[in-house]
CSV table of C-alpha atoms and ligand atoms in Angstrom, one decimal:
chain,number,residue,atom,x,y,z
A,1,UNK,CA,0.0,0.0,0.0
A,2,UNK,CA,1.3,3.5,-0.8
A,3,UNK,CA,2.1,5.7,2.1
A,4,UNK,CA,-0.7,8.1,3.0
A,5,UNK,CA,0.6,11.6,3.7
A,6,UNK,CA,-1.4,14.4,5.2
A,7,UNK,CA,-1.7,17.9,4.0
A,8,UNK,CA,-3.0,20.8,6.1
A,9,UNK,CA,-4.2,23.8,4.0
A,10,UNK,CA,-4.9,27.2,5.5
A,11,UNK,CA,-6.8,29.6,3.3
A,12,UNK,CA,-6.8,33.4,3.6
A,13,UNK,CA,-8.9,35.8,1.6
A,14,UNK,CA,-11.5,35.4,-1.1
A,15,UNK,CA,-13.7,32.6,-2.4
A,16,UNK,CA,-11.3,32.3,-5.3
A,17,UNK,CA,-8.7,31.2,-2.8
A,18,UNK,CA,-11.1,28.7,-1.2
A,19,UNK,CA,-11.6,27.2,-4.7
A,20,UNK,CA,-7.9,27.2,-5.4
A,21,UNK,CA,-7.1,25.5,-2.1
A,22,UNK,CA,-9.6,22.7,-2.9
A,23,UNK,CA,-8.0,22.3,-6.3
A,24,UNK,CA,-4.5,22.2,-4.8
A,25,UNK,CA,-5.5,19.6,-2.3
A,26,UNK,CA,-7.0,17.6,-5.1
A,27,UNK,CA,-3.8,17.9,-7.2
A,28,UNK,CA,-1.8,16.7,-4.3
A,29,UNK,CA,-4.4,14.0,-3.6
A,30,UNK,CA,-3.1,12.4,-6.8
A,31,UNK,CA,0.3,12.2,-5.1
A,32,UNK,CA,-1.2,10.3,-2.1
A,33,UNK,CA,-2.0,13.3,0.1
A,34,UNK,CA,-5.2,13.4,2.1
A,35,UNK,CA,-6.3,16.6,3.9
A,36,UNK,CA,-6.2,17.0,7.7
A,37,UNK,CA,-7.5,19.8,9.9
A,38,UNK,CA,-4.7,19.2,12.5
A,39,UNK,CA,-1.6,21.0,11.6
A,40,UNK,CA,0.5,18.9,14.0
A,41,UNK,CA,-0.4,15.7,12.0
A,42,UNK,CA,0.6,17.2,8.7
A,43,UNK,CA,3.4,16.1,6.4
A,44,UNK,CA,2.8,19.2,4.3
A,45,UNK,CA,1.5,22.6,5.3
A,46,UNK,CA,0.2,24.8,2.5
A,47,UNK,CA,-0.6,28.5,3.2
A,48,UNK,CA,-2.8,30.0,0.5
A,49,UNK,CA,-2.3,33.7,1.0
A,50,UNK,CA,-4.2,36.9,0.2
A,51,UNK,CA,-2.5,40.2,-0.7
A,52,UNK,CA,-5.6,42.5,-1.1
A,53,UNK,CA,-5.2,44.5,2.1
A,54,UNK,CA,-2.7,45.4,4.7
A,55,UNK,CA,-0.4,43.2,6.7
A,56,UNK,CA,-0.8,40.2,4.3
A,57,UNK,CA,3.0,39.5,4.4
A,58,UNK,CA,3.3,40.2,8.1
A,59,UNK,CA,0.5,37.7,8.7
A,60,UNK,CA,2.3,35.2,6.5
A,61,UNK,CA,5.7,35.6,8.2
A,62,UNK,CA,4.1,35.2,11.6
A,63,UNK,CA,2.3,32.1,10.5
A,64,UNK,CA,5.6,30.8,9.1
A,65,UNK,CA,7.3,31.7,12.4
A,66,UNK,CA,4.8,29.5,14.2
A,67,UNK,CA,5.6,26.6,11.9
A,68,UNK,CA,9.3,26.7,12.8
A,69,UNK,CA,8.9,24.4,15.9
A,70,UNK,CA,6.8,21.9,13.9
A,71,UNK,CA,9.5,21.8,11.2
A,72,UNK,CA,12.2,21.4,13.8
A,73,UNK,CA,10.3,18.4,15.3
A,74,UNK,CA,9.6,17.0,11.8
A,75,UNK,CA,12.4,17.8,9.4
A,76,UNK,CA,10.6,16.1,6.5
A,77,UNK,CA,7.7,18.5,6.8
A,78,UNK,CA,7.1,20.3,3.6
A,79,UNK,CA,5.9,23.9,3.8
A,80,UNK,CA,4.4,25.6,0.7
A,81,UNK,CA,3.2,29.2,0.2
A,82,UNK,CA,0.6,29.8,-2.5
A,83,UNK,CA,-1.7,32.6,-3.5
A,84,UNK,CA,-1.2,36.3,-4.1
A,85,UNK,CA,1.5,37.0,-1.5
A,86,UNK,CA,3.5,34.2,-3.1
A,87,UNK,CA,3.0,35.9,-6.5
A,88,UNK,CA,3.9,39.3,-5.2
A,89,UNK,CA,7.0,38.3,-3.1
A,90,UNK,CA,8.2,35.2,-4.9
A,91,UNK,CA,11.8,34.2,-3.9
A,92,UNK,CA,11.9,36.8,-1.2
A,93,UNK,CA,9.8,34.4,0.9
A,94,UNK,CA,12.5,31.7,0.6
A,95,UNK,CA,15.1,34.2,1.6
A,96,UNK,CA,13.1,35.5,4.6
A,97,UNK,CA,11.8,32.2,5.9
A,98,UNK,CA,14.0,29.1,6.1
A,99,UNK,CA,11.0,26.9,6.8
A,100,UNK,CA,9.5,27.3,3.3
A,101,UNK,CA,10.2,24.7,0.7
A,102,UNK,CA,7.8,25.8,-2.1
A,103,UNK,CA,6.4,29.1,-3.3
A,104,UNK,CA,3.8,28.9,-6.0
A,105,UNK,CA,1.7,31.7,-7.6
A,106,UNK,CA,-2.0,31.4,-8.4
A,107,UNK,CA,-1.4,30.6,-12.0
A,108,UNK,CA,1.2,27.9,-11.4
A,109,UNK,CA,-0.3,25.7,-8.7
A,110,UNK,CA,-1.0,22.8,-11.0
A,111,UNK,CA,2.8,22.3,-11.0
A,112,UNK,CA,2.9,21.6,-7.2
A,113,UNK,CA,3.1,17.8,-7.6
A,114,UNK,CA,6.1,18.0,-10.0
A,115,UNK,CA,7.7,20.6,-7.7
A,116,UNK,CA,7.4,18.2,-4.8
A,117,UNK,CA,8.8,15.4,-6.9
A,118,UNK,CA,11.8,17.5,-7.9
A,119,UNK,CA,12.6,18.2,-4.2
A,120,UNK,CA,14.6,21.1,-2.9
A,121,UNK,CA,13.4,24.7,-2.4
A,122,UNK,CA,11.6,26.1,-5.4
A,123,UNK,CA,9.6,29.1,-6.6
A,124,UNK,CA,7.1,29.2,-9.5
A,125,UNK,CA,5.3,32.4,-10.1
A,126,UNK,CA,5.1,32.2,-13.8
A,127,UNK,CA,1.9,33.0,-15.7
A,128,UNK,CA,2.1,29.8,-17.9
A,129,UNK,CA,0.2,29.8,-21.1
A,130,UNK,CA,-1.2,26.3,-20.6
A,131,UNK,CA,-4.6,26.1,-18.9
A,132,UNK,CA,-3.9,25.1,-15.4
A,133,UNK,CA,-7.4,23.8,-15.1
A,134,UNK,CA,-6.9,21.1,-17.7
A,135,UNK,CA,-3.8,19.8,-15.9
A,136,UNK,CA,-5.6,19.4,-12.7
A,137,UNK,CA,-7.3,16.1,-11.9
A,138,UNK,CA,-11.0,15.6,-12.0
A,139,UNK,CA,-12.8,17.1,-9.1
A,140,UNK,CA,-13.9,14.6,-6.5
A,141,UNK,CA,-13.5,15.7,-2.9
A,142,UNK,CA,-16.9,17.4,-2.5
A,143,UNK,CA,-18.2,18.6,0.7
A,144,UNK,CA,-21.8,19.4,0.1
A,145,UNK,CA,-24.6,20.5,-2.2
A,146,UNK,CA,-22.9,23.9,-3.1
A,147,UNK,CA,-19.8,24.4,-5.2
A,148,UNK,CA,-17.7,27.1,-6.6
A,149,UNK,CA,-16.7,27.0,-10.3
A,150,UNK,CA,-14.0,29.4,-11.5
A,151,UNK,CA,-15.0,30.7,-14.9
A,152,UNK,CA,-12.7,33.7,-15.2
A,153,UNK,CA,-9.5,34.9,-13.5
A,154,UNK,CA,-7.6,38.1,-13.4
A,155,UNK,CA,-8.6,41.7,-14.0
A,156,UNK,CA,-7.8,44.4,-16.6
A,157,UNK,CA,-9.6,47.2,-14.7
A,158,UNK,CA,-6.6,48.6,-12.8
A,159,UNK,CA,-8.6,50.3,-10.0
A,160,UNK,CA,-6.0,52.6,-8.5
A,161,UNK,CA,-6.0,50.9,-5.1
A,162,UNK,CA,-6.0,47.2,-6.2
A,163,UNK,CA,-3.2,44.6,-6.5
A,164,UNK,CA,-5.4,42.0,-8.3
A,165,UNK,CA,-4.3,43.0,-11.9
A,166,UNK,CA,-0.7,42.5,-10.7
A,167,UNK,CA,-1.1,39.3,-8.6
A,168,UNK,CA,-3.7,37.5,-10.6
A,169,UNK,CA,-2.7,39.0,-14.0
A,170,UNK,CA,-4.8,39.8,-17.0
A,171,UNK,CA,-8.3,38.7,-17.5
A,172,UNK,CA,-8.6,35.1,-18.8
A,173,UNK,CA,-11.9,33.3,-19.4
A,174,UNK,CA,-12.2,29.5,-19.4
A,175,UNK,CA,-13.8,27.9,-22.5
A,176,UNK,CA,-17.5,27.2,-22.3
A,177,UNK,CA,-17.3,23.5,-23.1
A,178,UNK,CA,-15.0,22.8,-20.2
A,179,UNK,CA,-17.2,24.7,-17.8
A,180,UNK,CA,-20.3,22.8,-19.0
A,181,UNK,CA,-18.4,19.5,-18.4
A,182,UNK,CA,-17.3,20.5,-15.0
A,183,UNK,CA,-20.7,21.8,-14.0
A,184,UNK,CA,-22.4,18.6,-15.1
A,185,UNK,CA,-19.8,16.6,-13.2
A,186,UNK,CA,-20.5,18.6,-10.1
A,187,UNK,CA,-24.3,18.1,-10.5
A,188,UNK,CA,-23.8,14.3,-11.0
A,189,UNK,CA,-22.1,14.3,-7.7
A,190,UNK,CA,-25.0,15.9,-5.9
A,191,UNK,CA,-24.3,19.6,-6.2
A,192,UNK,CA,-27.5,21.7,-6.4
A,193,UNK,CA,-26.0,25.2,-6.4
A,194,UNK,CA,-23.1,26.5,-8.3
A,195,UNK,CA,-21.5,29.9,-7.8
A,196,UNK,CA,-19.5,31.1,-10.8
A,197,UNK,CA,-16.3,32.7,-9.6
A,198,UNK,CA,-14.0,35.3,-11.1
A,199,UNK,CA,-12.2,38.5,-10.0
A,200,UNK,CA,-14.2,40.2,-12.7
A,201,UNK,CA,-16.7,37.5,-13.4
A,202,UNK,CA,-19.1,39.5,-15.5
A,203,UNK,CA,-16.3,40.4,-17.9
A,204,UNK,CA,-16.4,36.7,-18.8
A,205,UNK,CA,-15.9,36.1,-22.6
A,206,UNK,CA,-15.0,32.5,-22.8
A,207,UNK,CA,-14.7,30.7,-26.1
A,208,UNK,CA,-17.8,28.9,-27.3
A,209,UNK,CA,-18.5,26.9,-30.4
A,210,UNK,CA,-19.6,30.1,-32.2
A,211,UNK,CA,-17.2,32.7,-30.8
A,212,UNK,CA,-16.9,34.3,-27.4
A,213,UNK,CA,-19.8,33.9,-25.0
A,214,UNK,CA,-20.8,36.5,-22.5
A,215,UNK,CA,-21.6,35.5,-18.9
A,216,UNK,CA,-25.3,35.8,-19.5
A,217,UNK,CA,-25.1,33.2,-22.2
A,218,UNK,CA,-23.1,30.8,-20.0
A,219,UNK,CA,-25.7,31.3,-17.2
A,220,UNK,CA,-28.6,30.6,-19.7
A,221,UNK,CA,-26.9,27.4,-20.7
A,222,UNK,CA,-26.1,26.3,-17.2
A,223,UNK,CA,-29.7,26.9,-16.2
A,224,UNK,CA,-30.7,24.1,-18.5
A,225,UNK,CA,-28.5,21.5,-16.7
A,226,UNK,CA,-30.9,19.0,-15.1
A,227,UNK,CA,-30.7,18.9,-11.3
A,228,UNK,CA,-28.9,22.2,-11.0
A,229,UNK,CA,-31.4,24.3,-8.9
A,230,UNK,CA,-29.4,27.5,-8.2
A,231,UNK,CA,-26.9,29.7,-9.9
A,232,UNK,CA,-24.9,32.6,-8.5
A,233,UNK,CA,-21.9,34.6,-9.7
A,234,UNK,CA,-19.4,36.8,-8.0
A,235,UNK,CA,-17.6,39.3,-8.2
A,236,UNK,CA,-18.9,41.8,-10.8
A,237,UNK,CA,-17.9,45.2,-12.0
A,238,UNK,CA,-20.8,47.7,-12.6
A,239,UNK,CA,-19.4,48.5,-16.1
A,240,UNK,CA,-19.7,44.9,-17.2
A,241,UNK,CA,-23.4,44.4,-16.3
A,242,UNK,CA,-24.6,44.3,-19.9
A,243,UNK,CA,-28.2,44.3,-21.1
A,244,UNK,CA,-28.5,40.5,-21.5
A,245,UNK,CA,-27.0,39.8,-18.0
A,246,UNK,CA,-29.6,42.2,-16.5
A,247,UNK,CA,-32.3,40.5,-18.5
A,248,UNK,CA,-31.1,37.1,-17.3
A,249,UNK,CA,-32.0,38.1,-13.7
A,250,UNK,CA,-35.5,38.4,-14.9
A,251,UNK,CA,-35.6,35.4,-17.1
A,252,UNK,CA,-33.8,32.6,-15.2
A,253,UNK,CA,-35.6,31.3,-12.1
A,254,UNK,CA,-32.4,29.4,-11.2
A,255,UNK,CA,-30.4,32.7,-11.0
A,256,UNK,CA,-30.7,33.7,-7.4
A,257,UNK,CA,-32.0,37.2,-6.5
A,258,UNK,CA,-28.7,38.3,-4.9
A,259,UNK,CA,-26.0,40.3,-6.5
A,260,UNK,CA,-22.6,41.4,-5.2
A,261,UNK,CA,-21.8,44.6,-7.0
A,262,UNK,CA,-19.0,46.6,-5.5
A,263,UNK,CA,-19.2,50.4,-5.9
A,264,UNK,CA,-16.3,51.4,-3.5
A,265,UNK,CA,-17.5,55.0,-3.1
A,266,UNK,CA,-20.4,57.3,-3.7
A,267,UNK,CA,-18.3,60.3,-4.6
A,268,UNK,CA,-17.7,60.9,-8.3
A,269,UNK,CA,-14.4,62.7,-7.5
A,270,UNK,CA,-13.1,59.7,-5.6
A,271,UNK,CA,-14.5,57.2,-8.1
A,272,UNK,CA,-12.5,59.1,-10.7
A,273,UNK,CA,-9.3,59.0,-8.6
A,274,UNK,CA,-10.0,55.3,-8.1
A,275,UNK,CA,-10.1,54.8,-11.9
A,276,UNK,CA,-13.5,53.1,-11.5
A,277,UNK,CA,-14.8,54.6,-14.8
A,278,UNK,CA,-18.4,54.8,-13.4
A,279,UNK,CA,-20.2,57.5,-11.4
A,280,UNK,CA,-22.5,57.3,-8.4
A,281,UNK,CA,-25.4,58.1,-10.7
A,282,UNK,CA,-24.6,55.5,-13.3
A,283,UNK,CA,-24.4,52.9,-10.5
A,284,UNK,CA,-27.8,54.0,-9.2
A,285,UNK,CA,-29.3,53.8,-12.6
A,286,UNK,CA,-27.9,50.3,-13.0
A,287,UNK,CA,-29.5,49.2,-9.8
A,288,UNK,CA,-32.8,50.6,-11.0
A,289,UNK,CA,-32.5,48.5,-14.2
A,290,UNK,CA,-31.7,45.3,-12.2
A,291,UNK,CA,-34.6,46.0,-9.9
A,292,UNK,CA,-36.9,46.6,-12.8
A,293,UNK,CA,-36.5,43.0,-13.9
A,294,UNK,CA,-36.0,41.4,-10.5
A,295,UNK,CA,-37.7,43.7,-7.8
A,296,UNK,CA,-36.7,41.5,-4.9
A,297,UNK,CA,-33.0,41.3,-5.7
A,298,UNK,CA,-30.8,41.7,-2.6
A,299,UNK,CA,-27.8,43.8,-3.3
A,300,UNK,CA,-24.4,43.7,-1.7
A,301,UNK,CA,-21.3,45.8,-2.2
A,302,UNK,CA,-17.8,46.6,-1.2
A,303,UNK,CA,-16.7,50.1,0.1
A,304,UNK,CA,-13.4,51.6,0.8
A,305,UNK,CA,-13.2,54.5,3.2
A,306,UNK,CA,-10.2,56.9,3.6
A,307,UNK,CA,-9.0,56.6,0.0
A,308,UNK,CA,-6.4,59.4,-0.6
A,309,UNK,CA,-8.1,62.7,-1.0
A,310,UNK,CA,-11.4,61.6,0.5
A,311,UNK,CA,-13.0,64.7,2.1
A,312,UNK,CA,-15.9,64.7,4.5
A,313,UNK,CA,-18.2,65.7,1.6
A,314,UNK,CA,-17.0,62.7,-0.4
A,315,UNK,CA,-17.7,60.4,2.5
A,316,UNK,CA,-21.2,61.9,2.9
A,317,UNK,CA,-21.8,61.1,-0.7
A,318,UNK,CA,-21.0,57.5,0.0
A,319,UNK,CA,-23.4,57.4,2.9
A,320,UNK,CA,-26.0,59.0,0.6
A,321,UNK,CA,-25.5,56.3,-2.0
A,322,UNK,CA,-25.9,53.6,0.6
A,323,UNK,CA,-29.2,55.2,1.8
A,324,UNK,CA,-30.4,55.5,-1.8
A,325,UNK,CA,-29.7,51.8,-2.6
A,326,UNK,CA,-30.5,50.0,0.6
A,327,UNK,CA,-28.1,47.1,0.7
A,328,UNK,CA,-28.8,43.6,2.0
A,329,UNK,CA,-25.2,43.5,3.2
A,330,UNK,CA,-21.8,45.0,2.4
A,331,UNK,CA,-18.2,44.6,3.1
A,332,UNK,CA,-16.3,47.8,4.0
A,333,UNK,CA,-12.6,48.4,4.4
A,334,UNK,CA,-10.3,51.1,5.4
A,335,UNK,CA,-8.1,52.0,2.5
A,336,UNK,CA,-4.7,50.3,2.7
A,337,UNK,CA,-1.9,51.4,0.5
A,338,UNK,CA,-0.7,48.5,-1.6
A,339,UNK,CA,2.9,48.8,-2.9
A,340,UNK,CA,3.1,49.1,-6.7
A,341,UNK,CA,-0.5,50.5,-7.1
A,342,UNK,CA,-0.9,54.1,-8.4
A,343,UNK,CA,-2.8,55.2,-5.2
A,344,UNK,CA,0.0,54.1,-3.0
A,345,UNK,CA,2.0,57.2,-4.1
A,346,UNK,CA,-0.7,59.5,-2.6
A,347,UNK,CA,-1.1,60.8,0.9
A,348,UNK,CA,-3.5,58.8,2.9
A,349,UNK,CA,-6.4,60.2,5.0
A,350,UNK,CA,-5.3,60.3,8.7
A,351,UNK,CA,-6.1,57.0,10.4
A,352,UNK,CA,-8.4,58.3,13.1
A,353,UNK,CA,-10.5,60.0,10.4
A,354,UNK,CA,-10.7,56.8,8.3
A,355,UNK,CA,-11.5,54.8,11.4
A,356,UNK,CA,-14.4,57.0,12.4
A,357,UNK,CA,-15.7,56.9,8.8
A,358,UNK,CA,-15.5,53.2,8.7
A,359,UNK,CA,-17.4,52.9,11.9
A,360,UNK,CA,-20.2,55.2,10.7
A,361,UNK,CA,-20.5,53.4,7.4
A,362,UNK,CA,-20.6,50.0,9.0
A,363,UNK,CA,-23.3,51.2,11.4
A,364,UNK,CA,-25.4,52.3,8.5
A,365,UNK,CA,-24.9,49.0,6.6
A,366,UNK,CA,-25.6,46.9,9.7
A,367,UNK,CA,-28.9,48.7,10.1
A,368,UNK,CA,-29.8,48.0,6.4
A,369,UNK,CA,-28.7,44.3,6.8
A,370,UNK,CA,-31.0,44.0,9.9
A,371,UNK,CA,-33.9,45.6,8.1
A,372,UNK,CA,-33.4,43.2,5.1
A,373,UNK,CA,-33.5,40.2,7.4
A,374,UNK,CA,-36.4,41.5,9.5
A,375,UNK,CA,-38.4,41.9,6.3
A,376,UNK,CA,-38.1,38.1,5.8
A,377,UNK,CA,-39.9,37.3,9.1
A,378,UNK,CA,-43.3,35.8,8.5
A,379,UNK,CA,-42.4,35.0,4.8
A,380,UNK,CA,-42.0,31.7,3.1
A,381,UNK,CA,-38.5,31.2,1.6
A,382,UNK,CA,-36.6,28.4,0.0
A,383,UNK,CA,-33.6,26.9,1.7
A,384,UNK,CA,-30.9,24.5,0.4
A,385,UNK,CA,-29.8,22.4,3.3
A,386,UNK,CA,-26.0,22.5,3.6
A,387,UNK,CA,-25.3,20.9,7.0
A,388,UNK,CA,-26.8,19.9,10.3
A,389,UNK,CA,-27.1,22.8,12.8
A,390,UNK,CA,-25.6,22.9,16.3
A,391,UNK,CA,-28.9,21.9,17.9
A,392,UNK,CA,-30.4,18.5,17.6
A,393,UNK,CA,-32.9,18.2,14.7
A,394,UNK,CA,-31.7,21.4,13.1
A,395,UNK,CA,-30.6,22.0,9.5
A,396,UNK,CA,-28.7,25.0,8.2
A,397,UNK,CA,-28.7,26.4,4.7
A,398,UNK,CA,-29.0,29.5,2.6
A,399,UNK,CA,-32.1,31.1,1.3
A,400,UNK,CA,-32.4,32.4,-2.3
A,401,UNK,CA,-31.3,35.8,-0.9
A,402,UNK,CA,-28.3,34.2,0.7
A,403,UNK,CA,-29.5,34.6,4.2
A,404,UNK,CA,-28.2,31.8,6.5
A,405,UNK,CA,-31.3,30.0,7.8
A,406,UNK,CA,-31.6,27.6,10.8
A,407,UNK,CA,-34.5,25.3,10.4
A,408,UNK,CA,-35.9,22.9,13.1
A,409,UNK,CA,-36.4,19.9,10.8
A,410,UNK,CA,-35.5,16.5,12.3
A,411,UNK,CA,-36.4,14.9,8.9
A,412,UNK,CA,-34.1,17.2,7.0
A,413,UNK,CA,-31.3,15.9,4.8
A,414,UNK,CA,-28.3,17.7,3.3
A,415,UNK,CA,-29.0,18.7,-0.3
A,416,UNK,CA,-32.7,19.1,0.2
A,417,UNK,CA,-34.5,22.2,-1.1
A,418,UNK,CA,-37.2,23.1,1.4
A,419,UNK,CA,-39.9,25.6,1.6
A,420,UNK,CA,-39.8,27.1,5.1
A,421,UNK,CA,-41.5,29.8,7.1
A,422,UNK,CA,-39.3,32.4,8.7
A,423,UNK,CA,-40.1,32.9,12.4
A,424,UNK,CA,-37.3,35.2,13.6
A,425,UNK,CA,-34.2,37.1,12.7
A,426,UNK,CA,-31.1,37.3,14.8
A,427,UNK,CA,-27.9,39.2,14.1
A,428,UNK,CA,-26.5,37.0,11.3
A,429,UNK,CA,-29.2,34.4,10.5
A,430,UNK,CA,-32.9,33.6,10.3
A,431,UNK,CA,-34.8,30.9,12.2
A,432,UNK,CA,-37.5,29.0,10.4
A,433,UNK,CA,-39.9,26.0,10.5
A,434,UNK,CA,-40.2,23.6,7.5
A,435,UNK,CA,-43.3,23.6,5.3
A,436,UNK,CA,-42.7,21.1,2.5
A,437,UNK,CA,-39.9,19.6,0.5
A,438,UNK,CA,-39.4,21.0,-3.0
A,439,UNK,CA,-37.0,18.4,-4.2
B,1,5AD,N1,-7.5,48.9,0.5
B,1,5AD,C1,-8.7,48.6,1.0
B,1,5AD,N2,-9.6,47.8,0.4
B,1,5AD,C2,-9.3,47.3,-0.8
B,1,5AD,N3,-9.9,46.4,-1.6
B,1,5AD,C3,-9.1,46.1,-2.6
B,1,5AD,N4,-8.0,46.8,-2.5
B,1,5AD,C4,-8.0,47.5,-1.4
B,1,5AD,C5,-7.1,48.3,-0.7
B,1,5AD,N5,-5.9,48.6,-1.2
B,1,5AD,C6,-11.3,46.0,-1.3
B,1,5AD,C7,-12.2,46.5,-2.4
B,1,5AD,C8,-12.5,45.2,-3.2
B,1,5AD,C9,-12.5,44.2,-2.1
B,1,5AD,C10,-12.3,42.8,-2.6
B,1,5AD,O1,-11.4,44.6,-1.3
B,1,5AD,O2,-13.4,47.0,-1.8
B,1,5AD,O3,-13.8,45.3,-3.8
B,2,SF4,FE1,-9.3,45.1,-8.3
B,2,SF4,FE2,-11.9,44.6,-8.7
B,2,SF4,FE3,-10.8,46.9,-9.6
B,2,SF4,FE4,-10.2,44.6,-10.8
B,2,SF4,S1,-12.2,45.6,-10.7
B,2,SF4,S2,-8.8,46.2,-10.2
B,2,SF4,S3,-10.2,43.2,-9.0
B,2,SF4,S4,-11.1,46.2,-7.4
């Protein structure tokens, strides 16, 4: 029997990294590795890093520092660093941290097995031309009825604050045929909900049989896959919400009424300095068009406060935009200067001012999030059961609007779609009773 080795993977950052971590674990599975959630049992530790905001590299080096004792106790332990910090820092990581064996960028991780075979300390942060996805083994280690499917990577937008165009590289879309095969494979394994992933997912323009397909066309095709009940996609740029994608929100019952559409700021002056190429007003008009075809869509966004040059009036414009839209939820961040980005050259807003703005913005968003949840109380919603809850006889899943819902349902099974009645709303979830099974 071959020796079973254990790999511990720690994932930082976005859903793309969650997906990449799964794929890396699968690639190493072909080399006899199984995953473990106990770092002390591991024969290999893989840190999948994120570079989007501050202290990413500090976080990495302190995590590596904590691994030193384990490596001393287990000299054969392999330590790998993957993801966007690996891309940004490359060989510097090997120089700074003696515990690291492998550094692999987000476009090179299909080479992990051969790097391991070759032995020694290695770095691969190339952007290879071959499609890393085709070189990865078939997906098998599935955890539940929901799955991510990366359809697009990289970004050509160059927002002035953002490292993604540098760490993930230029926009690349995967071909339609491969995505359909992968999606059907997921469904055959019990997946009921697929979230299409991409840093700029709605810029998707993958090769189809008759030329490039837009995201809307891919969604329309996926909606026909038997057994696939739900589709989502993230993350989108406002300027890439084309007419047919908006129309798809009205046409496709499988396309869930939830859209993450980052706006970053409500001030035109700041949006211009951010190189966003849209205005607050164009964003609001876009929201109106989406709501016209899908009135109950729940909107989510990302905001940055304290971008260089942000005045109090600029910040008030952001609060005005938030009030005008009414978000179901949002992520907000204090601006963090990323080396190599254009905005990093500019003078930052003083930290206490940025902190106060972040606090105020988050309070407004929290209020809107509560209101959106409260509005569900008493209503019937559909939930896809993902796992048992902490209480006996309880199931947990997401509603169409992506609210976490706890349902008292002793007969519930993972993967079931249930109609439920919402009884109450707490800070981060809804409580419900089952009505009937949909499928
Ligand atoms: N500082 C703060 N927030 C940032 N984001 C991206 N870059 C930065 C930065 N330099 C935020 C944006 C983006 C989200 C993923 O992270 O809001 O939409
Ligand atoms: Fe970064 Fe998103 Fe802007 Fe691309 S569109 S540069 S990923 S913030």
